[in-house]
Each structure stands twice: as structure tokens, then as C-alpha cells.
């Protein structure tokens, strides 16, 4: 039987399910298990901002969860950074790879297994990730409204504001109820029209305004939706939330997320200057 793309269920409020095993393999580090369906969210090998889910497969702890790609002609599995192709490559399928202790070798292909995700951990990561999206949208808006852009930058965010986040973001790291983003205020951004020096001098004022905006948005209690354009890892997914702006916020995103703004008591950011041209936005969630 050829391996089929893993059917993903981590955007569907499903934390436990059973599924047949379609592939097992081991290397010096792990015993890898690929199932037909999974509720586990794997860490992305391209943009690893969102950690893998934790949980169990039968009685075994899932230590890590990665993206894998199987070459159908050879049946060979490539895991994480070893994947040599893009997600739309013909003759390949993308799968979720559950990484178990090397000693779990009594699992076999065709066997039905029970997969159970650590729900509180997944939900805490989801709140952190959605809060990161909200904070970056609030930062984009505040920088425009407080006049930090000398001219109109071409790239706009979903609300129509100059997309500082997209131009300047260096890294993003989701943790339980947290998200840390770093931004580079380089020469290119200044040429595009951002008053970087002003921003660095008045970082605390921007922080204050971003926090006000976030608390206003939370009062809307809007739903957060994940639009899935299919059932597999290779299909696009979008984070959606109506924040009462000019249009619905929609951001391409493969992560797991909060279900509603009602999941939050508070979202707060702290802006810190790291050096001459780098700033950090630390987003912190107080859950309900
Ligand atoms: Zn995201």
C-alpha cells in the first residue's frame, strides 16, 4: 500500500483519535511512526516558530513531532530539515512523523493505535500564537496611526496598514501563552519610509498604544477561525479574526490557535530595544 498524506485534525477541536499505522522506521535517535490520521501538530521544518505538540501514541510518550516527506517511488522517508522537496512536488507525500523512544519497536504497519494530544499544552501554545498575530497587527496599526511612516509603504497588512511586521520581522517564537518576535530596523526599512530613530526613542509610548489597542480588540470577543483548504499538511491554512477593522484579518499560518478572543483575559506586549537596530516584542497572555 502506498503511503498517503496524513489527514490532519489539529485544527478541528480533536485531541484524541485512533488510526492505523502506515509507516514505521527508526534511526539512531528515534522510532518514527506515521499514521493515516493525527491530532498532533508537528513543528514546521521551514519556519519552526511553533513547537511540536506533546502527548502519547498508545502508552508511549510522543517526544517530538516533525514534518516528513515520503518519496513514493522508493518509499523513503525524509524527516524535518532533511526534506529535499517543496510541498507541491509530484511523486511525494507529506506526513506527520511522531517521534518515539527508540525502544518502542513493537509497533507495526496496519496496527490501530490511539493518539492523544496534551490538550492544555496545545491550547496554551495556540493562545500564545494567536496573541502574537494580534500583537503584530496592533503594532502595524499603531505605527501608522502615530505617524512613524514618512511615506506609504507598498506592502499592507490585512487591515490596510503598512505591514511593518512583514518588512521587519526576523524571528518569531511561540511558547505557552507567549510569543516573542524580533524586528530589524535596518537601512532598507528607513528608505521605505519608517522613522526608525523616532521609533527607538519612543518605544514605550508605542508599547502603551499597542496594549490599548489589544484590550480594545479583546472586548469584541470575536471568534478565531482556521480556514483549512484541505485535510493535509500540504494544504494552505489561514488564521481569521474579525477585529472590527476595514476587513477581516486573514493571515496564512500553519499553527494551532485559540478559538475565540473570549479565551483571553488580557494580552500585553513589552517592547525592548536589543541593540542599535533590533527590537523585541514580547507578547504575554493572561488566559481566562
Ligand atoms: Zn502564525
mmCIF file of C-alpha atoms and ligand atoms in Angstrom, residues 49 129 133 251-255 257, ligand 1:
data_model
loop_
_atom_site.group_PDB
_atom_site.id
_atom_site.type_symbol
_atom_site.label_atom_id
_atom_site.label_comp_id
_atom_site.label_asym_id
_atom_site.label_seq_id
_atom_site.Cartn_x
_atom_site.Cartn_y
_atom_site.Cartn_z
ATOM 1 C CA UNK A 49 8.240 29.148 15.247
ATOM 2 C CA UNK A 129 0.385 32.074 18.741
ATOM 3 C CA UNK A 133 -0.736 37.620 15.398
ATOM 4 C CA UNK A 251 -3.004 35.582 7.862
ATOM 5 C CA UNK A 252 -1.508 32.482 6.211
ATOM 6 C CA UNK A 253 -0.500 30.272 9.131
ATOM 7 C CA UNK A 254 0.059 26.585 9.758
ATOM 8 C CA UNK A 255 -0.094 26.747 13.552
ATOM 9 C CA UNK A 257 -4.708 28.684 17.703
HETATM 10 ZN ZN1 LIG B 1 1.087 32.122 12.644
#
